[in-house]
PDB file of C-alpha atoms in Angstrom:
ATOM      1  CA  UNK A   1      52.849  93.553  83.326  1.00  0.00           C
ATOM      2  CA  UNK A   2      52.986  90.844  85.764  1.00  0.00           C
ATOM      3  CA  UNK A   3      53.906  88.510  82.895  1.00  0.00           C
ATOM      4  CA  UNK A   4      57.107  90.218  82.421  1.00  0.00           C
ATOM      5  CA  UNK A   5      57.520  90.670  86.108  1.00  0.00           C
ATOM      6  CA  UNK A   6      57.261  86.696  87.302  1.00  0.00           C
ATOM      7  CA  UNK A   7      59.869  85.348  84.994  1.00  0.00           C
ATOM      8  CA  UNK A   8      62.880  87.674  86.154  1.00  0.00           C
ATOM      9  CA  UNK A   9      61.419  87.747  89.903  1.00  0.00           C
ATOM     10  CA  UNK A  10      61.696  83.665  89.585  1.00  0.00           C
ATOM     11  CA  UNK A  11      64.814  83.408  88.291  1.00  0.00           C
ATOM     12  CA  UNK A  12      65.978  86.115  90.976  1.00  0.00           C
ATOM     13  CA  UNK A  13      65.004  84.050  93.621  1.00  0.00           C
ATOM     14  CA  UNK A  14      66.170  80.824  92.699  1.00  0.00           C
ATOM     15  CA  UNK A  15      69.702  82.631  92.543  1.00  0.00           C
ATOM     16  CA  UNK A  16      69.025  84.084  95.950  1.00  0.00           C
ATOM     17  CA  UNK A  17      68.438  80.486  97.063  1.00  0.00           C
ATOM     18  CA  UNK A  18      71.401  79.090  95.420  1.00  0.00           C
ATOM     19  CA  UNK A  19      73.871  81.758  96.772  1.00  0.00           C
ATOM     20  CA  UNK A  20      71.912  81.262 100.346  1.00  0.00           C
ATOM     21  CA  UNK A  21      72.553  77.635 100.027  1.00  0.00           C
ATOM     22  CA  UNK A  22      76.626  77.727  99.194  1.00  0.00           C
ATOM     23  CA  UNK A  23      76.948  80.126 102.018  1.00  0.00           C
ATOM     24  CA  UNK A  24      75.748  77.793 104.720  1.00  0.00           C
ATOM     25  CA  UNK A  25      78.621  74.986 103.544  1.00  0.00           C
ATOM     26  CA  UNK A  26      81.373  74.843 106.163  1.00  0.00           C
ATOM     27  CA  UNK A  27      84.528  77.026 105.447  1.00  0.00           C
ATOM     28  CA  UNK A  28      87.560  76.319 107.468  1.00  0.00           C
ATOM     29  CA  UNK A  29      90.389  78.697 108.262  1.00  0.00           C
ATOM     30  CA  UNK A  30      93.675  76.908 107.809  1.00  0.00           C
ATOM     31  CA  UNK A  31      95.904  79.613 108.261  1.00  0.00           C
ATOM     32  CA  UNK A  32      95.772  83.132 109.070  1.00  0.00           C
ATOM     33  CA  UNK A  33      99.317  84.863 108.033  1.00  0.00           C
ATOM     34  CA  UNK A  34      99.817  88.476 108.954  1.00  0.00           C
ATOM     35  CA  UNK A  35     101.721  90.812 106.392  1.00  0.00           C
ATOM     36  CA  UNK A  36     103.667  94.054 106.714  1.00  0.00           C
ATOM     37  CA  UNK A  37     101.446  97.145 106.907  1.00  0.00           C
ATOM     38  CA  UNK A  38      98.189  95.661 108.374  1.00  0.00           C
ATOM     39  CA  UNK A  39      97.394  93.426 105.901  1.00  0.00           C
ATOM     40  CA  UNK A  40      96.031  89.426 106.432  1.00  0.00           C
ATOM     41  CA  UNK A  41      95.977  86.701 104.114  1.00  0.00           C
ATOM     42  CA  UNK A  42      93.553  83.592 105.043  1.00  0.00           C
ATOM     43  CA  UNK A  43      94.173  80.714 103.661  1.00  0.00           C
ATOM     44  CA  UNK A  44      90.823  78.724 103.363  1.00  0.00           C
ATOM     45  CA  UNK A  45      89.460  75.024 102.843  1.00  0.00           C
ATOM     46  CA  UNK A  46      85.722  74.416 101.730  1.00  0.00           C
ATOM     47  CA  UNK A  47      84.392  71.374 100.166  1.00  0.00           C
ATOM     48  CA  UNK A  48      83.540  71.281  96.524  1.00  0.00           C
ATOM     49  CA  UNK A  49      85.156  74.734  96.135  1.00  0.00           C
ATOM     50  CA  UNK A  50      86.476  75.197  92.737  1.00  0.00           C
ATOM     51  CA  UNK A  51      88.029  78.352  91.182  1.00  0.00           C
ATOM     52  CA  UNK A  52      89.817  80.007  87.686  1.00  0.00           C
ATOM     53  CA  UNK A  53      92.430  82.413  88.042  1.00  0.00           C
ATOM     54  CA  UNK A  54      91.310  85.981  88.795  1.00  0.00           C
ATOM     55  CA  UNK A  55      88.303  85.126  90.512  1.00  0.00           C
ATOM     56  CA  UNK A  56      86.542  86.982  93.484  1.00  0.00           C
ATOM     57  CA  UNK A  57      84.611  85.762  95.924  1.00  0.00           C
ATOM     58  CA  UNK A  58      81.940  87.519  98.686  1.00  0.00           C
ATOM     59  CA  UNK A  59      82.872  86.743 102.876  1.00  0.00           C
ATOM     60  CA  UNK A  60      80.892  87.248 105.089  1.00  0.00           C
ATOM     61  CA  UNK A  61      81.967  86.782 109.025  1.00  0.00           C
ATOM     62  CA  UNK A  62      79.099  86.698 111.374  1.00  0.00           C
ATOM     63  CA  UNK A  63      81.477  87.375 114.645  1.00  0.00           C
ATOM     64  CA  UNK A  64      82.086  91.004 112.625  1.00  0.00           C
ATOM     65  CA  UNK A  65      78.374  91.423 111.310  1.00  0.00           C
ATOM     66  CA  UNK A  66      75.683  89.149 110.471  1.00  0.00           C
ATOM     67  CA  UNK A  67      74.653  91.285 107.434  1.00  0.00           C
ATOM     68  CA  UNK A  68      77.357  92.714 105.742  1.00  0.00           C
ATOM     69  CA  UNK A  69      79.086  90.857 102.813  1.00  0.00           C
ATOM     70  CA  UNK A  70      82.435  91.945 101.215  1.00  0.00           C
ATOM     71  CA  UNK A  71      83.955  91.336  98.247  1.00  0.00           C
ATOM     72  CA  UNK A  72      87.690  89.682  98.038  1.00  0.00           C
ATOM     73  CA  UNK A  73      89.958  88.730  95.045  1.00  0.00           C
ATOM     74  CA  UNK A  74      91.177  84.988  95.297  1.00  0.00           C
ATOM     75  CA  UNK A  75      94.860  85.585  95.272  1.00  0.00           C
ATOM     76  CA  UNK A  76      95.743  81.481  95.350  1.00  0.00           C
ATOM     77  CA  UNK A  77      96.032  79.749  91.996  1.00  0.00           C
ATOM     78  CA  UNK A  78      93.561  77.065  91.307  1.00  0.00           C
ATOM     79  CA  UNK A  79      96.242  74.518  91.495  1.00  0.00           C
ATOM     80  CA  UNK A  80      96.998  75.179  95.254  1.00  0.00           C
ATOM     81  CA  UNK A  81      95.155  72.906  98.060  1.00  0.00           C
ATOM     82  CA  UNK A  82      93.127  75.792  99.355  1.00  0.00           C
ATOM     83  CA  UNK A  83      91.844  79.382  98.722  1.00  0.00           C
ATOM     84  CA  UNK A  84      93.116  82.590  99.635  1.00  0.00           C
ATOM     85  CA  UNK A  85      92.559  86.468  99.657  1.00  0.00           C
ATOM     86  CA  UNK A  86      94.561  89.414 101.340  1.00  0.00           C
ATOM     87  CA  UNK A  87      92.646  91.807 103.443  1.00  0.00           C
ATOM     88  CA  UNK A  88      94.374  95.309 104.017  1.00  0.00           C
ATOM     89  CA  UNK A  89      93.158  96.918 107.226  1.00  0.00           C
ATOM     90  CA  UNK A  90      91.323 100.066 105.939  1.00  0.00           C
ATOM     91  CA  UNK A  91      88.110 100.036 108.045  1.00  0.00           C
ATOM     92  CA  UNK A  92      85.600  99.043 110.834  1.00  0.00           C
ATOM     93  CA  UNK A  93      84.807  95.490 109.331  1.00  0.00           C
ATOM     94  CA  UNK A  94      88.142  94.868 108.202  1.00  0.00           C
ATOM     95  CA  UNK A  95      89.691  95.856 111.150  1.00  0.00           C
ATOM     96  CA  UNK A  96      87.140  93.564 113.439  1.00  0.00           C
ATOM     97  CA  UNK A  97      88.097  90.716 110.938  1.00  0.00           C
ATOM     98  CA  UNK A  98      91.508  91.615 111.996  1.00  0.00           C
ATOM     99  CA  UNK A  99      90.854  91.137 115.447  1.00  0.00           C
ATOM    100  CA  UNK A 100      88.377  88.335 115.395  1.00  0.00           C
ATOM    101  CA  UNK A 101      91.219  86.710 114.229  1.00  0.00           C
ATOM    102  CA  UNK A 102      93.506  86.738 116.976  1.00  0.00           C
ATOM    103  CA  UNK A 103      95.794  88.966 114.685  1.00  0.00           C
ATOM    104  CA  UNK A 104      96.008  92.141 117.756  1.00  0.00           C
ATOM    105  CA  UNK A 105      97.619  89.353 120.215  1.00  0.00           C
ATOM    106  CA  UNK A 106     100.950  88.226 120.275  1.00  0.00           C
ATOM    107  CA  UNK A 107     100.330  85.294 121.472  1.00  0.00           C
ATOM    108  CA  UNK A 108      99.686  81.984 119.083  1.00  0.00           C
ATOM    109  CA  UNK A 109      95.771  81.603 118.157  1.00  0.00           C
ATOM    110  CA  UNK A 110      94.550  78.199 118.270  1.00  0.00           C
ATOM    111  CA  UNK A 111      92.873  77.310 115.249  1.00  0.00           C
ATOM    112  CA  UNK A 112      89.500  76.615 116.870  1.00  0.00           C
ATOM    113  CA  UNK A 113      89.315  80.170 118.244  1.00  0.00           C
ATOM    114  CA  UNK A 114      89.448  81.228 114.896  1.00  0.00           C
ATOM    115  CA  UNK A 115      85.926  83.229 113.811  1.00  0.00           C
ATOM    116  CA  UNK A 116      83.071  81.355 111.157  1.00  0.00           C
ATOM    117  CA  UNK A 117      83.547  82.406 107.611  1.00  0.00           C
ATOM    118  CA  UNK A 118      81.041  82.617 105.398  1.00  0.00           C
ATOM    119  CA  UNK A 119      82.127  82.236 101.441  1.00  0.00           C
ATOM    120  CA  UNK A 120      79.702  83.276  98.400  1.00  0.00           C
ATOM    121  CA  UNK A 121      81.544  82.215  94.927  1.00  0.00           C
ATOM    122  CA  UNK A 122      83.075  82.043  93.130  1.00  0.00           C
ATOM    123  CA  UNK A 123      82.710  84.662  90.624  1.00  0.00           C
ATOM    124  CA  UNK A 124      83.785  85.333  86.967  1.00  0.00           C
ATOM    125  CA  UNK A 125      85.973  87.879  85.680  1.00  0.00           C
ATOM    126  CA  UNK A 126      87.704  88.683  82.600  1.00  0.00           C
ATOM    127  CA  UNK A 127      91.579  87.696  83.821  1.00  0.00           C
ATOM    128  CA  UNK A 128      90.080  83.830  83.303  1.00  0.00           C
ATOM    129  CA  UNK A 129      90.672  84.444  79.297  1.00  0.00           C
ATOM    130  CA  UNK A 130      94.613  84.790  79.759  1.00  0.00           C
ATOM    131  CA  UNK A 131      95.812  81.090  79.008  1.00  0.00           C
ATOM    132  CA  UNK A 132      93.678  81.921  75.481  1.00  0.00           C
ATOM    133  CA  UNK A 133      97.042  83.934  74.775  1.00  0.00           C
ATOM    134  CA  UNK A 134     100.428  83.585  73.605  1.00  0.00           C
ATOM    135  CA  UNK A 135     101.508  86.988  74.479  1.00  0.00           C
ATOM    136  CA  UNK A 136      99.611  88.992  77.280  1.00  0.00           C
ATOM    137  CA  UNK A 137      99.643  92.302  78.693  1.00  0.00           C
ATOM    138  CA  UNK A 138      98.844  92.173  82.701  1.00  0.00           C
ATOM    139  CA  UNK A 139      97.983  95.729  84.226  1.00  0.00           C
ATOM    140  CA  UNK A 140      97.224  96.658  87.899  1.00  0.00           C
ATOM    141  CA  UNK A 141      97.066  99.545  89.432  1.00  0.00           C
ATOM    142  CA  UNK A 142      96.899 100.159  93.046  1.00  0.00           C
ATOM    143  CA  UNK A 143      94.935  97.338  94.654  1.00  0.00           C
ATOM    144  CA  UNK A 144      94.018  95.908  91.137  1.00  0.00           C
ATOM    145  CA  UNK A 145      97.344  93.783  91.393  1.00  0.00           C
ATOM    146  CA  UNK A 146      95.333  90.995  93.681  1.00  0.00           C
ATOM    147  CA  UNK A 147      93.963  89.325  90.841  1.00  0.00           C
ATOM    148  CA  UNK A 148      97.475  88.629  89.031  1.00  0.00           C
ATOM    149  CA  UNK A 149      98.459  87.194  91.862  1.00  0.00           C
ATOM    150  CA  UNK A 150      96.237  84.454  91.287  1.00  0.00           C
ATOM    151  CA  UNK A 151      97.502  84.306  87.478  1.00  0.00           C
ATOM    152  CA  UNK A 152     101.084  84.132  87.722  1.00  0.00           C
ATOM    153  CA  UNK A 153     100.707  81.708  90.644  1.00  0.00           C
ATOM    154  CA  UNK A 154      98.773  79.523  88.380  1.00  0.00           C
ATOM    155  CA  UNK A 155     101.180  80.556  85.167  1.00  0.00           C
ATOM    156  CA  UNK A 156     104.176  79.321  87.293  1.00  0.00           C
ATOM    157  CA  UNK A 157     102.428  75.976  88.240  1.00  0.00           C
ATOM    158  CA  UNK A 158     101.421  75.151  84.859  1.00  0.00           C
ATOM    159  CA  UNK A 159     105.106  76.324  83.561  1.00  0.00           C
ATOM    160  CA  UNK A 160     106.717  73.703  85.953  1.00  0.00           C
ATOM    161  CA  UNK A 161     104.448  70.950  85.705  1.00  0.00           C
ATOM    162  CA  UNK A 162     104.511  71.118  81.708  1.00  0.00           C
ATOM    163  CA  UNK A 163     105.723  73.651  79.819  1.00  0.00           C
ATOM    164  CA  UNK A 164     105.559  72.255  75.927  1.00  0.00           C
ATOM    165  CA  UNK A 165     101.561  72.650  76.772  1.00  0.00           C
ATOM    166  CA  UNK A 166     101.655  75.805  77.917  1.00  0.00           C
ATOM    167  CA  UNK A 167      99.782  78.092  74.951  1.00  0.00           C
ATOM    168  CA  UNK A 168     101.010  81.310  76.958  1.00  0.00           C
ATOM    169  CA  UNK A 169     104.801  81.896  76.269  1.00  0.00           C
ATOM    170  CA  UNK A 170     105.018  85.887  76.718  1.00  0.00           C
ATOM    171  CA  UNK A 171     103.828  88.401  79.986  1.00  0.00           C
ATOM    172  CA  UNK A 172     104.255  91.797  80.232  1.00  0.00           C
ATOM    173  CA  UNK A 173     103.752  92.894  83.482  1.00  0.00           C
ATOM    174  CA  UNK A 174     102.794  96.708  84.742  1.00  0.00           C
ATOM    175  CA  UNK A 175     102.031  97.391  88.537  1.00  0.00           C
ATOM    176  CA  UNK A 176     101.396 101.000  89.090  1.00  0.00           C
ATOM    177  CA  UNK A 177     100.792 102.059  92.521  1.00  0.00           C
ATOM    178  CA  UNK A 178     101.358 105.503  94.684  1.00  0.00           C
ATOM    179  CA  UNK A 179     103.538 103.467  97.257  1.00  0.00           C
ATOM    180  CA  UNK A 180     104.527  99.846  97.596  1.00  0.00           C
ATOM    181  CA  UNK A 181     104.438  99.195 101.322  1.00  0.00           C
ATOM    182  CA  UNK A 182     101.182  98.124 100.984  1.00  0.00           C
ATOM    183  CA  UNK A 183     101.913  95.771  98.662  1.00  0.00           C
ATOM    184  CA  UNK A 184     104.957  93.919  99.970  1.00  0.00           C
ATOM    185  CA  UNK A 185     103.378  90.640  99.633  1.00  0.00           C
ATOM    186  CA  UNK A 186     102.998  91.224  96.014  1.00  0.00           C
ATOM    187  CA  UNK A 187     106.509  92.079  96.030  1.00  0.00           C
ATOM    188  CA  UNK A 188     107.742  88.932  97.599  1.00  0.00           C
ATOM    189  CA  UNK A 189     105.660  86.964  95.425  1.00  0.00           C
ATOM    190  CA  UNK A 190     107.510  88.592  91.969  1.00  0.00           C
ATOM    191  CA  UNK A 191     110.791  87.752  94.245  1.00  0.00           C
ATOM    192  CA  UNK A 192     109.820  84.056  94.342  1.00  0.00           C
ATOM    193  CA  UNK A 193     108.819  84.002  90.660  1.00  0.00           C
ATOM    194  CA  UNK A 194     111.898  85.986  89.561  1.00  0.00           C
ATOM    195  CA  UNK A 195     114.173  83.786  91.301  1.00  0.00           C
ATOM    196  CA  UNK A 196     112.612  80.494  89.943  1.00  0.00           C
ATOM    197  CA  UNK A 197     112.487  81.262  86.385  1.00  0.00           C
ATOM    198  CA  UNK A 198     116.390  82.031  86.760  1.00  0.00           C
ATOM    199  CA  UNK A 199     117.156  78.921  88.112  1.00  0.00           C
ATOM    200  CA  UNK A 200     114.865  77.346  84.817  1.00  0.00           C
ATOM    201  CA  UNK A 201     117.217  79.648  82.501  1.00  0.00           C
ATOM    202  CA  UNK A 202     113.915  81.689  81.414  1.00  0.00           C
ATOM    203  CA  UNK A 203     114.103  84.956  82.762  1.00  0.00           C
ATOM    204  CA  UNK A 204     112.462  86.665  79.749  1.00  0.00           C
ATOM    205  CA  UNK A 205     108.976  84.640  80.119  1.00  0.00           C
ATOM    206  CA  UNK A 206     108.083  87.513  82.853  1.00  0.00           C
ATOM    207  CA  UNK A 207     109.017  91.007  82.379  1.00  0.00           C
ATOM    208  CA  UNK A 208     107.648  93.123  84.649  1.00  0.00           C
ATOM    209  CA  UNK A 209     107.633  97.100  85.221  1.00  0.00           C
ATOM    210  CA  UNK A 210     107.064  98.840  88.410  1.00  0.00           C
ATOM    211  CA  UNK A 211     106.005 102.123  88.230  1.00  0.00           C
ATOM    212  CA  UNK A 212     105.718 104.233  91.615  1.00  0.00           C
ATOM    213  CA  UNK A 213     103.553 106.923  91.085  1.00  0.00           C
ATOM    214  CA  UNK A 214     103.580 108.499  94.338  1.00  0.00           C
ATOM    215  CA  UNK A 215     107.017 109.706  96.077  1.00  0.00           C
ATOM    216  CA  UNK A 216     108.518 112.080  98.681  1.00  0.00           C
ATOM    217  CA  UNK A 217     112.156 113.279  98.257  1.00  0.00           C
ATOM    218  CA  UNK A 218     113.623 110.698 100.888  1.00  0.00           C
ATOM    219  CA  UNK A 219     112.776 107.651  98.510  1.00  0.00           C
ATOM    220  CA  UNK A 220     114.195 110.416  95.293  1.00  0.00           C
ATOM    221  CA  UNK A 221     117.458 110.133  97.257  1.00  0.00           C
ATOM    222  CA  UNK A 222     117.417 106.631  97.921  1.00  0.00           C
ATOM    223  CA  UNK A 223     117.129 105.985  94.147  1.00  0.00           C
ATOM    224  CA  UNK A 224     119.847 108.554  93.467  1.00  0.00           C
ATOM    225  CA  UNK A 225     122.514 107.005  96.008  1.00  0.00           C
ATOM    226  CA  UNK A 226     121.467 103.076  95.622  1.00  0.00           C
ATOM    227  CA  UNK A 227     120.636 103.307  91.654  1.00  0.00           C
ATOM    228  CA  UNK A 228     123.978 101.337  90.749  1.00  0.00           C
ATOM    229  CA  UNK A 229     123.399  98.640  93.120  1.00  0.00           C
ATOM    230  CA  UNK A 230     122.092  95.322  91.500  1.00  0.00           C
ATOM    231  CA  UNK A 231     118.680  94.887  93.562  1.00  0.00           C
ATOM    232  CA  UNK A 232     116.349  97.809  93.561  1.00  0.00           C
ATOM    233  CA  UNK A 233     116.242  99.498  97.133  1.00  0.00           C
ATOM    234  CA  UNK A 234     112.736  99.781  97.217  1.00  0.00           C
ATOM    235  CA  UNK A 235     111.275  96.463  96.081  1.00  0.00           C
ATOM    236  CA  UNK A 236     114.316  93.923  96.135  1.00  0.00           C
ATOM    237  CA  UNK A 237     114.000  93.027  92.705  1.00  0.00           C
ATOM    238  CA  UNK A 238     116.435  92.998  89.613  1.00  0.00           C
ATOM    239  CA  UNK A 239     113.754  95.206  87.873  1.00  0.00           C
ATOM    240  CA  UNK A 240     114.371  98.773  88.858  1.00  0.00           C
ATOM    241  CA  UNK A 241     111.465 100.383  90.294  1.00  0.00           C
ATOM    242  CA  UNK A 242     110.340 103.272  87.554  1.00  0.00           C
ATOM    243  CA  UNK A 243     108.936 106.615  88.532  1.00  0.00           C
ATOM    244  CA  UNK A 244     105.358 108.785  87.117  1.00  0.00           C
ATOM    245  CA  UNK A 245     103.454 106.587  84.879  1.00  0.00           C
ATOM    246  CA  UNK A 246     104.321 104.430  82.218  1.00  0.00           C
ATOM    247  CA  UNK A 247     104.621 106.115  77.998  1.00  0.00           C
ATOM    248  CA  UNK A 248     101.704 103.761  77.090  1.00  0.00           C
ATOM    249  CA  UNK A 249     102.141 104.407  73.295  1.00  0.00           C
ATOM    250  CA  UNK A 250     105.187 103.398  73.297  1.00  0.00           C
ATOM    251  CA  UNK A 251     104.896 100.662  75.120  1.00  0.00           C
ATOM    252  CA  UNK A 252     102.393  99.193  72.669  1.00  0.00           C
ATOM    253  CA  UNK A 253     104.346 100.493  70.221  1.00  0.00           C
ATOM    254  CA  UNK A 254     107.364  98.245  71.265  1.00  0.00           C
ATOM    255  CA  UNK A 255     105.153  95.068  72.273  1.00  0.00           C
ATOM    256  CA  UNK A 256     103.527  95.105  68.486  1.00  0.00           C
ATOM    257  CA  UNK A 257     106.940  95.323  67.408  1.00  0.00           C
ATOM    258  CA  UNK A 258     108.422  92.108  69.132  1.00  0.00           C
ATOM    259  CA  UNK A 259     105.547  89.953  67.986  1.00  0.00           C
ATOM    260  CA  UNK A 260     103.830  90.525  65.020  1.00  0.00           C
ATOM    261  CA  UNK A 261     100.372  88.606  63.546  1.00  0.00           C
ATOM    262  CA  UNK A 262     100.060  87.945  67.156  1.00  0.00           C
ATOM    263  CA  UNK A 263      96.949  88.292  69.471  1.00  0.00           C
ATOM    264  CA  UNK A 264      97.895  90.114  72.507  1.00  0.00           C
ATOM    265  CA  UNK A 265      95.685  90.313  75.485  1.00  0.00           C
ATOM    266  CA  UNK A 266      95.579  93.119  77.558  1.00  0.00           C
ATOM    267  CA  UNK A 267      94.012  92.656  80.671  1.00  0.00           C
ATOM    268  CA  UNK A 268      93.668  95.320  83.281  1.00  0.00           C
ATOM    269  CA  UNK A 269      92.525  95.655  86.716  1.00  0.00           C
ATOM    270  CA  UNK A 270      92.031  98.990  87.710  1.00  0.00           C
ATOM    271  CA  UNK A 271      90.488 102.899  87.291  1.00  0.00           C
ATOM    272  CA  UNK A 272      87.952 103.679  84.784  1.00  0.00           C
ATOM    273  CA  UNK A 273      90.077 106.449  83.423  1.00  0.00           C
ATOM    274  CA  UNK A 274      93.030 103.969  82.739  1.00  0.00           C
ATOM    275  CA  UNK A 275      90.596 101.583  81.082  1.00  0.00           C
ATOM    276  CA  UNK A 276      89.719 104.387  78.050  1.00  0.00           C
ATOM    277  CA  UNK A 277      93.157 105.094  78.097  1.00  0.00           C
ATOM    278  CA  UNK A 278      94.442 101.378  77.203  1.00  0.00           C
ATOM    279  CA  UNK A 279      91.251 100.484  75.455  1.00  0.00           C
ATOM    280  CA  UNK A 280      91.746 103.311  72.950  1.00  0.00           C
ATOM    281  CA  UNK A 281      96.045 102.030  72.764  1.00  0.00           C
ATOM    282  CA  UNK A 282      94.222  98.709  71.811  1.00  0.00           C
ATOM    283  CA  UNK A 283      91.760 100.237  69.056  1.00  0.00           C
ATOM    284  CA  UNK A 284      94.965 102.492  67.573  1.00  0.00           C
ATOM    285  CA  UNK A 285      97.996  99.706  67.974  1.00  0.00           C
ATOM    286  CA  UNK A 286      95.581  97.130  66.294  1.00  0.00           C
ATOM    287  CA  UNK A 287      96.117  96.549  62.660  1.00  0.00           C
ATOM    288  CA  UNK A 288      93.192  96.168  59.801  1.00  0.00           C
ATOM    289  CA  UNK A 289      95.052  93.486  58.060  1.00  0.00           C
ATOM    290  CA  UNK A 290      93.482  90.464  59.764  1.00  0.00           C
ATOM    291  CA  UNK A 291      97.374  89.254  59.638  1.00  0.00           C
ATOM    292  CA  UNK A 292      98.612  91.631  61.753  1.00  0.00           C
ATOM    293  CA  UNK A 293      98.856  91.975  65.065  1.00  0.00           C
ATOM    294  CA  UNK A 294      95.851  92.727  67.156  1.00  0.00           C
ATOM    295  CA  UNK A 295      95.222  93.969  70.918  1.00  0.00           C
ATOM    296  CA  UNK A 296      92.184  92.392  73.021  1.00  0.00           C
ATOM    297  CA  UNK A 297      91.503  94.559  75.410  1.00  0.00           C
ATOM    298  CA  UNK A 298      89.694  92.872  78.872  1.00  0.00           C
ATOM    299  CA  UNK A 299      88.867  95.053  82.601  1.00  0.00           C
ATOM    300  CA  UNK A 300      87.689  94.480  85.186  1.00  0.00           C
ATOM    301  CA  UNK A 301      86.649  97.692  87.905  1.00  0.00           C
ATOM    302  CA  UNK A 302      87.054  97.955  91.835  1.00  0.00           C
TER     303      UNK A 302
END
C-alpha cells in the first residue's frame, strides 16, 4: 500500500509548497473602487502575475483571518496593467474585507492603510477556450456573469488593437439573474462596450439578452409605461431587458440557423440544473454530418 500512497502524497506536497510559496510574493492594492449595492472591486499589482480570460484566483487577507482562503473570479482582461475581482458584501469575511479597506469611512484611505493581500493563482477554467471560436455562446446566470467580464474585456482589446486576427467574429450573450442591482457594474461595463462598437460601426459583433427572472409589480409597471423609450429603464441599454427565462430551443434553433458548418461554443457559468439543460440543447442542435454545424458545450460551477 504505501507504494501507492508515497507517489500521490509527494506530488501533494510539492503542490502545497508551490501554492505556499506564490502566496508569500507581495500583492499590492492599487485601487479599491466601491460599487452600488455593497459591492468592491480591487484592482491589484503582483509581480510575475500572469492570467487567461475567465480565470479565478484564491485571497486570502490576514487583517480578516489568517486561515481562511476565498475564491474570486478575475474580472480584468489579461491585457490590462493589473488584476481585478468584485467582492459583493454577503458575509462576515467579506464584510471585514469591506472594512479593512477603509470602504465604511467617508473619508479618503491612504493607500498604505490599505490591508495585506494574499493571492493563490491563477487557476484554469473552461471560458479560456473561447478565442478557439468563431461564433460563441456566453451564459451567466446570477453571479456566474464575473467571468465574462474578463472575456469581453479582453474580446474588446483584441478587437481594437487588431481585428483582421481576431478568429472570434460572433457572441451571443445571455445574463440571467433574479435582479440586476447587484450587478450594476456588469451593466456599465455592456454600456461601455455597446457604445464603442457603435462608434466602430459593428454593433452586431455583441448581441446580448438580459433576462430578469425575478420581479415585483413596481418594475412590471415601469416596463409597461417606459417600454417605448429608446434606453431600457432598468439597465440603460439599447437591449430591452426580457422577462422569465430565455426559450432555449429556440434560441439554438435560431443560432444554428445563422451559421451553418460552424463550431459554436457554448460556455456557461452557472447552476447545475442549467448545465443539463444546455448540454442536452448542445447534444440535440448538433448535427451528425461532420459538415454541419456543431455545439461545444463548456461549464464551469459556483
Amino acid at each position: 500500500t504505501w507504494k501507492w500512497v508515497v507517489g500521490p502524497m509527494f506530488l501533494y506536497l510539492c503542490e502545497r509548497l508551490v501554492r505556499f510559496w506564490r502566496s508569500q510574493q507581495k500583492v499590492v492594492i492599487t485601487k479599491v473602487v466601491i460599487h452600488p449595492f455593497k459591492t468592491i472591486e480591487l484592482q491589484m499589482m503582483k509581480k510575475g502575475f500572469k492570467m487567461e480570460v475567465g480565470q479565478y484566483i484564491f485571497v486570502k487577507c490576514p487583517a480578516v483571518s489568517r486561515l481562511e482562503w476565498h475564491p474570486f473570479t478575475l474580472t480584468s482582461a489579461p491585457e490590462e496593467d493589473y488584476f481585478s475581482i468584485h467582492v459583493r458584501i454577503v458575509g462576515d469575511w467579506t464584510e471585514g474585507l469591506f472594512n479593512a479597506c477603509g470602504c465604511d469611512k467617508q473619508e479618503f484611505q491612504e493607500a498604505w492603510k490599505l490591508p495585506k493581500i494574499a493571492v493563490d493563482g491563477p487557476f484554469g477554467t473552461a471560458s479560456e477556450d473561447v478565442f478557439s471560436y468563431e461564433t460563441v455562446m456566453l451564459v451567466g446566470a446570477g453571479i456566474g456573469v464575473t467571468p465574462f467580464a474578463s472575456v469581453l474585456k479582453s474580446v474588446w482589446y483584441k478587437y481594437c488593437h487588431d481585428a483582421t486576427n481576431l478568429k472570434l467574429k460572433k457572441i451571443y450573450f445571455y445574463w440571467l439573474c433574479r435582479d440586476t442591482h447587484a450587478f450594476e457594474w456588469f451593466a456599465d461595463l455592456l454600456q461601455s462596450l455597446e457604445a464603442q462598437m457603435q462608434e466602430r460601426n459593428n454593433a452586431d459583433f455583441l448581441s446580448y439578452n438580459i433576462y430578469l427572472t425575478g420581479w415585483d409589480e413596481s418594475q412590471a409597471t415601469h416596463f409597461v409605461v417606459h417600454h417605448e423609450e429608446e434606453k431600457d429603464v432598468i439597465t440603460g441599454l439599447k437591449q430591452k431587458t426580457l422577462y422569465g427565462r430565455p426559450n432555449w430551443e429556440n434560441e439554438f434553433k435560431t443560432i444554428a440557423g445563422k451559421h451553418p458548418g460552424s463550431r459554436i461554443g457554448v460556455f456557461l457559468c452557472g447552476p447545475e440544473g442549467l448545465a443539463d439543460t444546455l448540454n442536452k440543447q448542445s447534444i440535440s442542435n448538433s448535427e451528425a454530418d461532420p459538415r454541419g454545424v456543431h455545439f461545444i458545450f463548456n461549464k464551469e460551477n459556483f
